[in-house]
Coordinates of C-alpha atoms and ligand atoms in Angstrom, one line a residue:
X1435 CA 28.9 8.0 -2.4
X1436 CA 28.0 4.3 -3.0
X1437 CA 28.4 1.7 -0.4
X1438 CA 29.4 -1.9 -1.2
X1439 CA 29.8 -5.0 1.5
X1440 CA 32.6 -7.4 1.1
X1441 CA 31.5 -11.5 1.5
X1442 CA 33.9 -14.1 1.5
X1443 CA 35.0 -17.6 3.6
X1444 CA 37.0 -16.4 6.7
X1445 CA 40.5 -15.5 6.5
X1446 CA 40.3 -15.0 2.3
X1447 CA 41.4 -11.5 2.7
X1448 CA 38.6 -9.2 2.8
X1449 CA 39.7 -6.8 5.8
X1450 CA 43.2 -7.0 4.2
X1451 CA 41.8 -5.7 0.8
X1452 CA 39.5 -2.8 2.5
X1453 CA 42.5 -1.6 4.3
X1454 CA 44.8 -2.1 1.1
X1455 CA 42.0 -0.1 -0.7
X1456 CA 41.4 2.5 1.8
X1457 CA 44.4 2.8 3.8
X1458 CA 41.3 2.9 7.0
X1459 CA 41.7 0.0 9.7
X1460 CA 38.2 -2.1 9.0
X1461 CA 39.2 -4.4 12.1
X1462 CA 38.5 -1.5 15.0
X1463 CA 38.6 -4.2 18.2
X1464 CA 41.3 -5.2 19.9
X1465 CA 40.5 -8.6 20.0
X1466 CA 39.9 -8.8 16.3
X1467 CA 43.8 -7.6 15.6
X1468 CA 45.0 -10.2 18.2
X1469 CA 43.3 -12.4 16.4
X1470 CA 43.3 -12.0 13.0
X1471 CA 39.9 -12.0 12.5
X1472 CA 36.6 -10.1 11.8
X1473 CA 34.1 -9.9 14.4
X1474 CA 32.4 -6.9 13.8
X1475 CA 30.6 -4.9 11.0
X1476 CA 33.9 -2.2 10.1
X1477 CA 33.6 0.5 7.8
X1478 CA 36.2 2.3 5.6
X1479 CA 35.9 4.5 2.7
X1480 CA 38.0 5.9 -0.5
X1481 CA 37.7 8.2 -3.4
X1482 CA 37.8 6.3 -6.7
X1483 CA 39.6 8.2 -10.0
X1484 CA 35.8 9.4 -11.1
X1485 CA 35.7 11.2 -7.7
X1486 CA 32.7 8.6 -6.5
X1487 CA 33.4 8.2 -3.2
X1488 CA 32.8 4.2 -2.1
X1489 CA 32.3 3.1 1.4
X1490 CA 32.9 0.0 2.4
X1491 CA 30.9 -2.7 5.1
X1492 CA 33.6 -5.3 6.0
X1493 CA 31.8 -8.2 6.8
X1494 CA 33.0 -11.1 8.9
X1495 CA 33.5 -14.7 7.1
X1496 CA 33.7 -16.7 10.4
X1497 CA 30.5 -19.0 10.2
X1498 CA 29.8 -17.9 13.4
X1499 CA 29.2 -15.0 12.5
X1500 CA 27.0 -15.1 9.9
X1501 CA 24.0 -13.1 11.4
X1502 CA 26.7 -10.4 11.2
X1503 CA 27.7 -10.6 7.8
X1504 CA 23.9 -10.5 7.0
X1505 CA 23.4 -7.3 9.6
X1506 CA 26.3 -5.6 7.0
X1507 CA 25.3 -7.0 3.6
X1508 CA 21.0 -6.3 4.2
X1509 CA 20.8 -2.8 3.3
X1510 CA 23.7 -2.6 0.5
X1511 CA 23.3 -2.7 -2.7
X1512 CA 26.3 -4.3 -4.1
X1513 CA 29.3 -6.7 -3.2
X1514 CA 32.7 -7.4 -3.4
X1515 CA 33.0 -10.9 -3.5
X1516 CA 36.5 -12.5 -1.8
X1517 CA 38.0 -15.8 -2.8
X1518 CA 41.1 -16.7 -1.6
X1519 CA 43.6 -18.0 -4.6
X1520 CA 45.4 -20.6 -2.4
X1521 CA 41.8 -22.1 -0.8
X1522 CA 39.4 -21.9 -3.5
X1523 CA 35.8 -22.0 -3.0
X1524 CA 34.8 -22.7 1.0
X1525 CA 31.9 -23.4 2.9
X1526 CA 31.1 -20.1 3.9
X1527 CA 31.8 -18.8 0.2
X1528 CA 29.0 -20.8 -0.5
X1529 CA 26.6 -19.8 2.3
X1530 CA 27.7 -15.9 1.3
X1531 CA 27.0 -16.4 -1.8
X1532 CA 23.5 -18.1 -1.1
X1533 CA 22.5 -15.3 1.0
X1534 CA 23.3 -12.6 -1.4
X1535 CA 21.5 -14.7 -4.2
X1536 CA 18.5 -14.7 -1.3
X1537 CA 18.4 -11.0 -0.6
X1538 CA 18.5 -10.5 -4.4
X1539 CA 22.1 -8.7 -4.6
X1540 CA 22.6 -8.7 -8.4
X1541 CA 25.9 -6.3 -8.4
X1542 CA 29.0 -6.6 -7.6
X1543 CA 32.7 -7.9 -8.1
X1544 CA 34.5 -11.3 -7.8
X1545 CA 37.9 -10.4 -6.4
X1546 CA 40.5 -13.2 -5.9
X1547 CA 42.8 -11.8 -3.4
X1548 CA 45.9 -13.3 -1.9
X1549 CA 47.2 -14.0 -5.7
X1550 CA 50.6 -13.8 -4.6
X1551 CA 50.5 -17.2 -2.6
X1552 CA 49.4 -19.0 -5.7
X1553 CA 47.9 -19.1 -9.0
X1554 CA 44.5 -17.3 -9.1
X1555 CA 43.5 -19.1 -12.2
X1556 CA 41.7 -22.1 -10.7
X1557 CA 39.9 -20.6 -7.8
X1558 CA 38.7 -17.8 -10.2
X1559 CA 37.4 -20.5 -12.7
X1560 CA 35.7 -22.3 -9.9
X1561 CA 34.2 -19.0 -8.3
X1562 CA 32.8 -18.0 -11.7
X1563 CA 31.3 -21.3 -12.1
X1564 CA 29.5 -20.7 -9.1
X1565 CA 28.4 -17.2 -9.4
X1566 CA 27.4 -18.3 -12.8
X1567 CA 24.4 -20.1 -11.2
X1568 CA 23.6 -17.2 -8.6
X1569 CA 22.1 -13.3 -9.8
X1570 CA 26.0 -12.3 -9.4
X1571 CA 26.7 -14.1 -12.7
X1572 CA 27.9 -10.6 -14.5
X1573 CA 30.1 -9.8 -11.9
X1574 CA 33.6 -9.1 -13.3
X1575 CA 36.4 -10.9 -11.9
X1576 CA 39.5 -9.7 -11.4
X1577 CA 43.0 -11.4 -9.4
X1578 CA 44.9 -9.1 -6.7
X1579 CA 47.2 -9.3 -4.0
X1580 CA 46.4 -7.0 -0.9
X1581 CA 49.7 -7.5 0.7
X1582 CA 52.2 -7.0 -2.4
X1583 CA 49.3 -4.5 -4.4
X1584 CA 48.9 -6.1 -7.5
X1585 CA 45.6 -5.8 -9.9
X1586 CA 44.6 -3.0 -6.9
X1587 CA 44.7 0.0 -9.8
X1588 CA 42.4 -2.3 -11.8
X1589 CA 40.4 -3.0 -9.0
X1590 CA 39.5 0.4 -8.5
X1591 CA 38.6 0.9 -11.7
X1592 CA 36.6 -1.9 -11.8
X1593 CA 34.5 -0.3 -8.7
X1594 CA 34.2 3.2 -10.3
X1595 CA 32.4 0.9 -13.1
X1596 CA 30.4 -0.8 -10.7
X1597 CA 29.3 1.9 -8.8
X1598 CA 28.7 3.8 -11.8
X1599 CA 26.2 1.0 -13.0
X1600 CA 24.5 0.8 -9.5
X1601 CA 20.9 2.4 -9.9
X1602 CA 20.4 6.0 -8.6
X1603 CA 18.3 5.4 -5.2
X1604 CA 15.1 8.0 -5.1
X1605 CA 16.0 10.9 -2.4
X1606 CA 12.5 11.3 -1.7
X1607 CA 11.6 7.6 -0.8
X1608 CA 10.9 7.1 3.1
X1609 CA 13.6 6.3 5.4
X1610 CA 14.7 3.1 6.8
X1611 CA 17.9 3.3 8.3
X1612 CA 18.8 0.0 10.2
X1613 CA 20.9 0.3 13.3
X1614 CA 24.2 -1.6 12.7
X1615 CA 26.4 0.1 15.4
X1616 CA 25.1 2.0 18.6
X1617 CA 27.9 4.0 20.9
X1618 CA 27.7 6.6 23.3
X1619 CA 29.9 10.2 22.8
X1620 CA 30.9 11.9 26.0
X1621 CA 29.3 14.9 26.0
X1622 CA 26.5 14.3 22.8
X1623 CA 24.8 11.2 24.1
X1624 CA 23.6 8.2 21.8
X1625 CA 24.9 7.7 18.3
X1626 CA 24.1 5.2 16.3
X1627 CA 25.5 4.3 12.3
X1628 CA 23.9 2.7 9.5
X1629 CA 23.7 2.4 5.7
X1630 CA 20.7 4.6 4.4
X1631 CA 19.8 2.8 1.0
X1632 CA 17.3 6.1 -0.5
X1633 CA 15.7 9.0 1.0
X1634 CA 17.0 12.1 2.9
X1635 CA 18.2 12.4 6.5
X1636 CA 18.3 15.9 7.4
X1637 CA 19.7 17.2 10.9
X1638 CA 16.4 18.4 13.1
X1639 CA 14.4 15.5 11.3
X1640 CA 12.3 13.6 13.6
X1641 CA 12.4 9.8 12.8
X1642 CA 10.4 7.3 14.7
X1643 CA 12.4 3.8 16.3
X1644 CA 9.7 1.6 17.2
X1645 CA 7.0 4.0 16.5
X1646 CA 8.8 6.6 19.4
X1647 CA 10.1 9.8 18.1
X1648 CA 13.7 10.3 17.7
X1649 CA 15.2 13.8 17.0
X1650 CA 18.4 14.0 14.7
X1651 CA 20.2 16.5 16.5
X1652 CA 23.7 16.1 14.7
X1653 CA 25.2 14.1 11.7
X1654 CA 28.4 12.9 10.5
X1655 CA 29.6 10.9 6.8
X1656 CA 32.8 9.5 7.0
X1657 CA 33.8 11.0 10.0
X1658 CA 32.7 14.7 8.7
X1659 CA 29.8 16.4 10.2
X1660 CA 26.9 17.3 7.3
X1661 CA 23.1 18.5 7.4
X1662 CA 22.0 16.5 5.2
X1663 CA 22.7 13.1 3.2
X1664 CA 20.7 11.2 0.7
X1665 CA 21.2 7.3 0.1
X1666 CA 23.0 5.7 -0.5
X1667 CA 25.4 6.6 2.5
X1668 CA 26.9 5.4 5.5
X1669 CA 25.8 7.7 8.4
X1670 CA 26.6 8.5 12.0
X1671 CA 23.3 10.1 13.7
X1672 CA 23.4 11.7 17.2
X1673 CA 20.1 11.1 18.6
X1674 CA 17.7 12.3 21.1
X1675 CA 14.5 10.3 22.4
X1676 CA 12.9 8.6 24.8
X1677 CA 14.0 5.0 23.9
X1678 CA 17.5 3.6 23.9
X1679 CA 18.4 2.2 20.3
X1680 CA 19.7 -0.9 19.5
X1681 CA 21.2 -2.6 16.5
X1682 CA 18.9 -4.2 14.5
X1683 CA 16.1 -1.8 15.0
X1684 CA 15.3 1.1 12.5
X1685 CA 15.1 4.5 12.2
X1686 CA 12.1 5.3 9.7
X1687 CA 10.2 7.9 8.4
X1688 CA 7.0 8.1 10.7
X1689 CA 4.3 6.9 8.9
X1690 CA 6.7 5.9 5.7
X1691 CA 6.2 2.0 7.2
X1692 CA 4.1 -0.9 8.3
X1693 CA 5.4 -1.9 11.4
X1694 CA 4.1 -5.4 12.0
X1695 CA 4.9 -9.0 13.3
X1696 CA 2.8 -10.6 11.3
X1697 CA 3.2 -11.0 7.3
X1698 CA 2.4 -13.8 4.6
X1699 CA 5.2 -14.1 2.7
X1700 CA 6.1 -16.0 -0.8
X1701 CA 9.1 -18.6 -0.2
X1702 CA 11.5 -19.1 -2.4
X1703 CA 14.0 -21.9 -1.5
X1704 CA 17.8 -21.3 -1.3
X1705 CA 19.8 -22.9 -3.7
X1706 CA 21.2 -26.2 -1.6
X1707 CA 18.7 -25.8 0.9
X1708 CA 17.2 -29.4 1.4
X1709 CA 13.4 -27.9 1.4
X1710 CA 12.4 -28.7 4.7
X1711 CA 11.5 -25.5 6.7
X1712 CA 11.3 -25.8 10.4
X1713 CA 8.4 -24.0 12.6
X1714 CA 11.1 -21.8 14.3
X1715 CA 13.3 -19.9 12.5
X1716 CA 15.3 -16.3 12.3
X1717 CA 14.4 -13.8 10.1
X1718 CA 17.0 -11.4 8.6
X1719 CA 16.1 -8.0 6.9
X1720 CA 18.6 -4.8 7.0
X1721 CA 20.5 -5.3 10.5
X1722 CA 18.1 -7.2 12.3
X1723 CA 17.8 -10.7 13.3
X1724 CA 14.2 -11.6 15.0
X1725 CA 13.0 -15.1 16.0
X1726 CA 9.5 -16.2 13.9
X1727 CA 7.2 -19.3 13.5
X1728 CA 6.6 -20.1 10.3
X1729 CA 3.1 -21.6 9.3
X1730 CA 2.9 -22.6 5.9
X1731 CA -0.3 -21.7 3.7
X1732 CA 0.0 -24.1 1.1
X1733 CA 2.1 -23.9 -2.0
X1734 CA 5.0 -21.5 -1.4
X1735 CA 2.9 -19.5 0.4
X1736 CA 3.6 -19.1 4.4
X1737 CA 2.7 -17.1 7.3
X1738 CA 5.5 -15.7 9.5
X1739 CA 4.7 -14.4 13.2
X1740 CA 7.8 -12.2 14.0
X1741 CA 9.1 -12.2 17.8
X1742 CA 8.7 -8.3 17.4
X1743 CA 7.4 -5.5 14.8
X1744 CA 9.4 -4.8 11.7
X1745 CA 8.6 -1.9 9.7
X1746 CA 8.3 -3.4 6.3
X1747 CA 7.1 -2.8 3.0
X1748 CA 5.2 -4.6 0.3
X1749 CA 8.1 -6.9 -1.7
X1750 CA 10.4 -6.5 1.0
X1751 CA 12.9 -9.9 1.5
X1752 CA 13.3 -11.7 4.3
X1753 CA 16.1 -13.9 4.9
X1754 CA 15.2 -17.2 6.6
X1755 CA 17.9 -18.7 8.4
X1756 CA 17.8 -22.1 10.6
X1757 CA 20.1 -20.8 13.9
X1758 CA 19.9 -24.9 15.1
X1759 CA 21.2 -26.5 12.6
X1760 CA 25.2 -27.1 13.1
X1761 CA 27.0 -26.5 9.7
X1762 CA 29.8 -28.8 10.5
X1763 CA 27.1 -32.3 10.8
X1764 CA 26.7 -31.9 6.9
X1765 CA 28.6 -32.5 3.9
X1766 CA 30.8 -29.0 4.3
X1767 CA 29.8 -28.4 0.5
X1768 CA 26.0 -28.2 0.9
X1769 CA 26.0 -27.0 4.7
X1770 CA 24.2 -23.5 4.2
X1771 CA 21.9 -22.6 6.8
X1772 CA 20.3 -20.1 4.7
X1773 CA 17.0 -21.9 4.1
X1774 CA 14.6 -19.6 2.1
X1775 CA 13.9 -16.0 1.0
X1776 CA 10.4 -14.7 1.9
X1777 CA 9.2 -12.0 0.1
X1778 CA 6.3 -10.0 1.5
X1779 CA 3.2 -10.4 0.1
X1780 CA 0.6 -8.7 2.8
X1781 CA 1.6 -7.0 6.1
X1782 CA -1.8 -6.7 7.2
X1783 CA -2.9 -10.4 6.8
X1784 CA -6.3 -11.5 7.7
X1785 CA -7.3 -14.2 10.6
X1786 CA -7.4 -17.5 9.3
X1787 CA -10.4 -19.0 12.0
X1788 CA -12.6 -21.5 9.7
X1789 CA -11.5 -24.4 8.3
X1790 CA -9.9 -24.5 4.7
X1791 CA -9.1 -20.3 5.4
X1792 CA -5.6 -21.5 5.2
X1793 CA -5.5 -23.1 1.8
X1794 CA -7.8 -20.5 0.4
X1795 CA -5.4 -17.4 1.2
X1796 CA -2.8 -19.7 -0.1
X1797 CA -5.0 -19.9 -3.4
X1798 CA -5.8 -16.3 -3.1
X1799 CA -1.9 -15.2 -2.8
X1800 CA -0.4 -17.8 -5.3
X1801 CA -0.6 -15.0 -8.3
X1802 CA -0.3 -12.0 -6.0
X1803 CA 2.2 -9.9 -7.1
X1804 CA 3.6 -7.6 -4.2
X1805 CA 1.6 -4.3 -5.8
X1806 CA -0.7 -2.0 -5.0
X1807 CA -3.4 -4.2 -6.8
X1808 CA -2.8 -7.5 -5.2
X1809 CA -3.3 -5.5 -2.1
X1810 CA -6.5 -4.2 -2.5
X1811 CA -7.5 -7.3 -3.8
X1812 CA -6.7 -8.7 -0.5
X1813 CA -8.1 -5.9 1.3
X1814 CA -10.8 -4.3 -1.1
X1815 CA -10.6 -0.9 0.3
X1816 CA -7.7 1.2 1.6
X1817 CA -6.6 4.7 2.8
X1818 CA -3.6 6.2 0.5
X1819 CA -1.6 6.5 4.0
X1820 CA -2.0 2.9 4.6
X1821 CA -0.7 1.7 1.0
X1822 CA 1.9 4.6 1.6
X1823 CA 2.9 2.8 4.5
X1824 CA 3.0 -0.5 2.8
X1825 CA 5.4 0.6 0.4
X1826 CA 2.6 1.4 -2.6
X1827 CA 3.3 5.6 -2.4
X1828 CA 1.9 5.6 -5.9
X1829 CA -1.3 3.8 -6.3
X1830 CA -3.1 3.1 -9.3
X1831 CA -5.8 5.2 -10.4
X1832 CA -7.9 7.8 -8.5
X1833 CA -9.1 7.4 -5.3
X1834 CA -13.2 6.2 -5.0
X1835 CA -13.6 9.0 -2.9
X1836 CA -11.3 11.1 -0.3
X1837 CA -8.5 9.3 0.2
X1838 CA -10.3 5.6 0.0
X1839 CA -8.8 3.4 -2.8
X1840 CA -10.7 0.5 -3.5
X1841 CA -10.3 -2.9 -5.6
X1842 CA -12.3 -2.3 -8.9
X1843 CA -14.5 -5.1 -9.1
X1844 CA -15.5 -4.9 -5.3
X1845 CA -16.4 -1.5 -5.9
X1846 CA -18.1 -2.3 -8.8
X1847 CA -19.6 -5.1 -7.4
X1848 CA -20.9 -2.9 -4.3
X1849 CA -22.7 -0.4 -6.7
X1850 CA -24.8 -3.0 -7.8
X1851 CA -25.4 -3.9 -4.4
X1852 CA -26.4 -0.8 -3.4
X1853 CA -29.8 -0.2 -5.3
X1854 CA -30.8 -3.6 -4.0
X1855 CA -30.2 -2.5 -0.4
X1856 CA -32.0 0.7 -1.0
X1857 CA -35.0 -1.3 -2.2
X1858 CA -35.3 -3.8 0.6
X1859 CA -35.3 -0.7 3.3
X1860 CA -37.7 1.0 1.2
X1861 CA -40.2 -2.1 1.4
X1862 CA -39.5 -2.6 4.7
X1863 CA -40.0 1.2 6.0
X1864 CA -42.7 2.4 3.3
X1865 CA -43.3 5.8 5.7
X1866 CA -39.3 6.5 5.8
X1867 CA -38.5 9.2 3.1
X1868 CA -35.4 7.1 2.4
X1869 CA -32.7 5.1 3.5
X1870 CA -30.5 6.5 5.9
X1871 CA -26.5 6.6 4.5
X1872 CA -25.5 5.1 8.2
X1873 CA -27.6 2.2 7.9
X1874 CA -26.8 1.7 4.4
X1875 CA -22.6 2.0 5.5
X1876 CA -23.7 -1.0 8.1
X1877 CA -25.5 -3.0 5.6
X1878 CA -22.6 -2.9 3.2
X1879 CA -20.3 -3.0 5.8
X1880 CA -18.0 0.2 5.2
X1881 CA -15.7 1.7 7.5
X1882 CA -16.5 5.6 6.1
X1883 CA -19.9 6.9 5.4
X1884 CA -18.5 8.8 2.9
X1885 CA -18.0 5.8 1.0
X1886 CA -22.0 5.2 1.1
X1887 CA -22.3 8.4 -0.9
X1888 CA -19.6 7.9 -3.1
X1889 CA -21.7 4.6 -4.6
X1890 CA -24.8 6.4 -5.2
X1891 CA -25.9 6.9 -8.6
X1892 CA -29.0 8.1 -10.5
X1893 CA -31.6 7.4 -9.9
X1894 CA -31.1 7.4 -6.6
X1895 CA -29.8 10.1 -4.7
X1896 CA -28.8 11.5 -1.4
X1897 CA -30.8 13.8 0.4
X1898 CA -31.0 14.9 4.1
X1899 CA -28.8 12.0 5.0
X1900 CA -30.9 9.6 3.4
X1901 CA -30.5 8.1 0.0
X1902 CA -33.6 9.1 -2.1
X1903 CA -34.8 6.1 -4.7
X1904 CA -36.0 8.0 -7.5
X1905 CA -37.7 6.6 -10.4
X1906 CA -35.9 3.7 -11.8
X1907 CA -35.1 2.8 -15.4
X1908 CA -34.1 6.0 -16.7
X1909 CA -31.5 7.0 -18.7
X1910 CA -28.8 9.1 -16.1
X1911 CA -29.2 12.2 -17.6
X1912 CA -32.8 11.9 -17.8
X1913 CA -32.9 10.7 -14.1
X1914 CA -30.4 13.9 -13.6
X1915 CA -32.7 16.5 -15.0
X1916 CA -35.5 15.2 -13.4
X1917 CA -33.8 15.5 -10.2
X1918 CA -33.0 19.1 -10.9
X1919 CA -36.8 20.1 -11.6
X1920 CA -38.3 18.1 -8.7
X1921 CA -37.3 20.9 -5.7
X1922 CA -39.2 23.5 -8.4
X1923 CA -42.1 21.4 -8.8
X1924 CA -41.8 20.7 -5.0
X1925 CA -42.3 24.7 -4.5
X1926 CA -44.8 25.3 -7.0
X1927 CA -46.8 21.9 -7.7
X1928 CA -48.7 23.4 -10.6
X1929 CA -46.7 25.6 -12.2
X1930 CA -45.1 23.3 -14.9
X1931 CA -42.1 24.5 -16.3
X1932 CA -41.8 26.5 -19.4
X1933 CA -40.3 25.2 -22.6
X1934 CA -37.1 27.1 -22.3
X1935 CA -36.9 25.7 -18.8
X1936 CA -37.2 22.2 -20.1
X1937 CA -35.2 22.9 -23.0
X1938 CA -32.6 24.0 -20.4
X1939 CA -32.8 20.5 -18.7
X1940 CA -32.1 18.6 -21.6
X1941 CA -35.8 17.5 -21.5
X1942 CA -37.1 17.1 -24.8
X1943 CA -40.5 15.3 -26.0
X1944 CA -38.5 12.1 -26.0
X1945 CA -36.9 12.6 -22.8
X1946 CA -40.4 13.6 -21.2
X1947 CA -41.7 10.4 -22.7
X1948 CA -39.1 8.3 -20.9
X1949 CA -39.4 10.3 -17.4
X1950 CA -43.6 9.8 -17.9
X1951 CA -43.0 6.1 -18.8
X1952 CA -40.9 5.5 -15.5
X1953 CA -43.3 7.2 -13.5
X1954 CA -40.7 10.3 -12.9
X1955 CA -43.3 13.1 -14.1
X1956 CA -47.0 13.1 -14.7
X1957 CA -48.0 14.2 -18.3
X1958 CA -50.7 16.7 -18.4
X1959 CA -50.8 17.8 -22.0
X1960 CA -48.0 18.1 -24.7
X1961 CA -45.1 19.8 -22.7
X1962 CA -46.9 19.8 -19.6
X1963 CA -45.5 18.2 -17.0
X1964 CA -46.0 17.7 -13.1
X1965 CA -44.8 15.7 -10.5
X1966 CA -47.0 12.5 -9.9
X1967 CA -49.3 12.6 -7.7
X1968 CA -50.0 16.5 -8.6
X1969 CA -53.2 16.0 -9.9
X1970 CA -54.7 14.4 -6.6
X1971 CA -53.5 17.3 -4.8
X1972 CA -55.1 19.3 -7.3
X1973 CA -58.2 17.6 -6.9
X1974 CA -57.8 18.0 -3.0
X1975 CA -57.3 21.9 -3.4
X1976 CA -60.5 22.2 -5.9
X1977 CA -62.6 20.4 -3.6
X1978 CA -61.9 23.1 -0.9
X1979 CA -63.6 25.4 -3.3
X1980 CA -67.0 26.5 -3.3
X1981 CA -68.9 24.5 -5.6
X1982 CA -69.0 24.7 -8.7
X1983 CA -66.0 26.9 -9.9
X1984 CA -64.7 28.7 -12.8
X1985 CA -61.2 27.9 -14.5
X1986 CA -60.3 31.3 -13.4
X1987 CA -61.0 30.1 -9.8
X1988 CA -58.8 27.1 -10.1
X1989 CA -56.1 28.9 -11.5
X1990 CA -55.9 31.0 -8.6
X1991 CA -56.5 28.3 -5.9
X1992 CA -53.8 26.4 -7.7
X1993 CA -51.4 29.3 -8.0
X1994 CA -51.0 28.6 -11.4
X1995 CA -51.5 30.0 -15.0
X1996 CA -54.3 29.4 -17.9
X1997 CA -51.8 27.2 -19.6
X1998 CA -52.0 24.7 -16.8
X1999 CA -54.8 25.3 -15.3
X2000 CA -57.1 24.2 -18.6
X2001 CA -55.4 21.2 -19.4
X2002 CA -55.1 20.4 -15.8
X2003 CA -58.7 20.6 -15.5
X2004 CA -59.2 18.6 -18.7
X2005 CA -56.8 15.9 -17.2
X2006 CA -59.2 16.0 -14.1
X2007 CA -62.2 15.5 -16.3
X2008 CA -60.3 12.6 -18.3
X2009 CA -59.8 11.2 -14.6
X2010 CA -63.5 11.7 -13.4
X2011 CA -62.3 13.5 -10.6
X2012 CA -64.0 16.9 -11.8
X2013 CA -66.6 17.2 -14.0
X2014 CA -68.6 20.1 -16.4
X2015 CA -71.4 21.6 -15.0
X2016 CA -71.9 24.2 -18.3
X2017 CA -69.4 25.9 -20.3
X2018 CA -68.3 28.4 -17.6
X2019 CA -68.5 25.8 -14.6
X2020 CA -66.8 22.6 -13.2
X2021 CA -67.3 20.6 -10.0
X2022 CA -65.7 18.2 -8.2
X2023 CA -67.6 14.6 -8.4
X2024 CA -68.2 12.0 -5.6
X2025 CA -69.1 15.0 -3.5
X2026 CA -72.6 15.8 -2.2
X2027 CA -73.9 19.7 -3.1
X2028 CA -72.3 22.1 -0.7
X2029 CA -70.0 19.0 1.1
X2030 CA -66.5 20.4 0.9
X2031 CA -62.7 18.7 2.3
X2032 CA -62.4 16.2 -0.3
X2033 CA -60.1 13.7 1.2
X2034 CA -57.8 11.6 -0.7
X2035 CA -57.1 7.8 0.1
Ligands
GTP1149 N1 50.2 -13.3 1.3 C1 49.0 -12.5 1.3 N2 48.4 -12.4 2.5 C2 47.0 -12.0 2.8 C3 46.6 -11.5 1.8 N3 45.1 -11.0 2.1 C4 44.8 -11.3 3.2 N4 46.1 -12.0 3.2 C5 46.5 -12.8 4.7 O1 45.3 -13.7 5.4 C6 44.8 -13.8 6.5 C7 43.4 -13.3 6.5 O2 43.3 -11.7 6.0 P1 42.0 -11.3 6.7 O3 42.1 -10.1 5.7 O4 41.9 -11.2 8.3 O5 41.0 -12.4 6.2 P2 39.3 -11.7 6.2 O6 38.7 -12.2 4.8 O7 39.2 -10.5 6.5 O8 39.3 -12.8 7.4 P3 37.7 -12.7 8.2 O9 37.5 -11.0 8.4 O10 37.9 -13.1 9.6 O11 36.5 -13.5 7.5 C8 46.1 -12.3 7.0 O12 46.8 -13.1 7.9 C9 46.5 -11.5 6.1 O13 47.6 -11.2 5.8 C10 47.2 -11.4 0.2 O14 46.9 -10.7 -0.6 N5 48.0 -12.1 0.1
MG1150 MG1 38.2 -9.5 8.1

């Protein structure tokens, strides 16, 4: 099914045309029939020769009902633009066109009605010229008579071409059903109707209405019971829930939209608008019309505070209208009250407290596109679910950790700051084994400790909830190898890794030299490395031995092999910690004979 709205000046034959196409009565109210005037939205449908069904939302043309017209057109992707042959282009032709253009409706038909009353050519030429300047410039144009039926066959064919050209809406899109009618059905409770532009609704689904859960008890589409619908479709839902539905509110997929009353937007002034944007306006989106205060931030960027929160996505277009302006006081040709379109750039904008903050914000948003990259630039970090609720369900790239997405530039600047922060902490707390993750989280002003962990790169590592500062200036593979070796050497401080183990870790002569240079390892002899400070610990252990001692006694005390003990003792000799007494014995220097308990300062 596809949904098409009507548009056009009062009395130009919209409802008559819908009636002629569908055999159904779009004007249901007694008052409408008595006055020959559409007041409320009307609904009717028909099957085209392709078999595709098309539902019409018939809108009022009278200037007083522009709000209702916008509610009808709001969620609909295409329009049947009606101009009467005998009257031609009129003020609400203009106003409706400006509204459609502002809302971004680009698909439709131009239908010149009442062709039995006058030659349709002049009206058609005039209307085509106006449409050519708008987004509807490609619309096919036809002349018909709703009274005689002339041209209706061609119109049905043109409608078939139109609906075939409409993009197929995404059935997996989050649901946002703007309610356009509410009524009670005796015995089954509250029923609402609306145009579902995309997504799927099934009986039993739980949707949210202003944050309150609402269960779909039953559904009808085109007056027939259904269990599942996908947009675009006209649908009536029988609901159970605690809130009373109203027109202008929306049923949404829970978590699929951001409810907000504060948005930063880019304004696109409507054609023919005089450029002034009053501070108090009415915002239209879907079937909603909501009061709003405008704060220009600079350039074409403004902040809107809405009278009530609306479920929005990035890139949604709000139509701004001046409700107070009386069109009769203007030259009728330019009497549009549609002032601008406002496309949503950010639905969680930062507070603007400092002087100059507004201008900075405008500058930041000047080049912003309604996409995830721009959002992340503004917010730096967002959870996947927040992005989804803002309408960026498929964000760029992978999360930086868990479900967090980060602005790439911000993330790399954090990565650069972290080592500095850790260094400073180490300097201020020399006795602590490292910087607690939680303190680093606080320092970097991050919302989640896991983000800190994700930022830690060699030579930094995380151990026991702290960021441990490893040796600096090491190539990452070497740093990683040293980090793997360190626990083995901590457990057995004098059991230098065998050549096989070093090879396994990728520590060849060059890597070992780099690690030694960086102070990550202590070289005892070629291919024999220990952790820095191992020699001092060895000296302390050897000092406890009866002096002098043999290599064998030293080896036992140090729990190591001759392979390490011999070069280690030679290393200690060189450092002046031990000295030879004779061929078989050494002793610790600077110890008086018999003294033990060599203390290392
Ligand atoms: N002769 C003739 N009269 C028509 C034709 N279409 C509509 N009319 C008449 O024009 C008047 C207005 O028609 P509607 O269909 O109510 O016009 P509308 O555009 O729906 O008006 P609103 O909904 O109030 O904006 C009615 O008296 C119709 O009978 C047509 O093709 N030929
Ligand atoms: Mg009508």
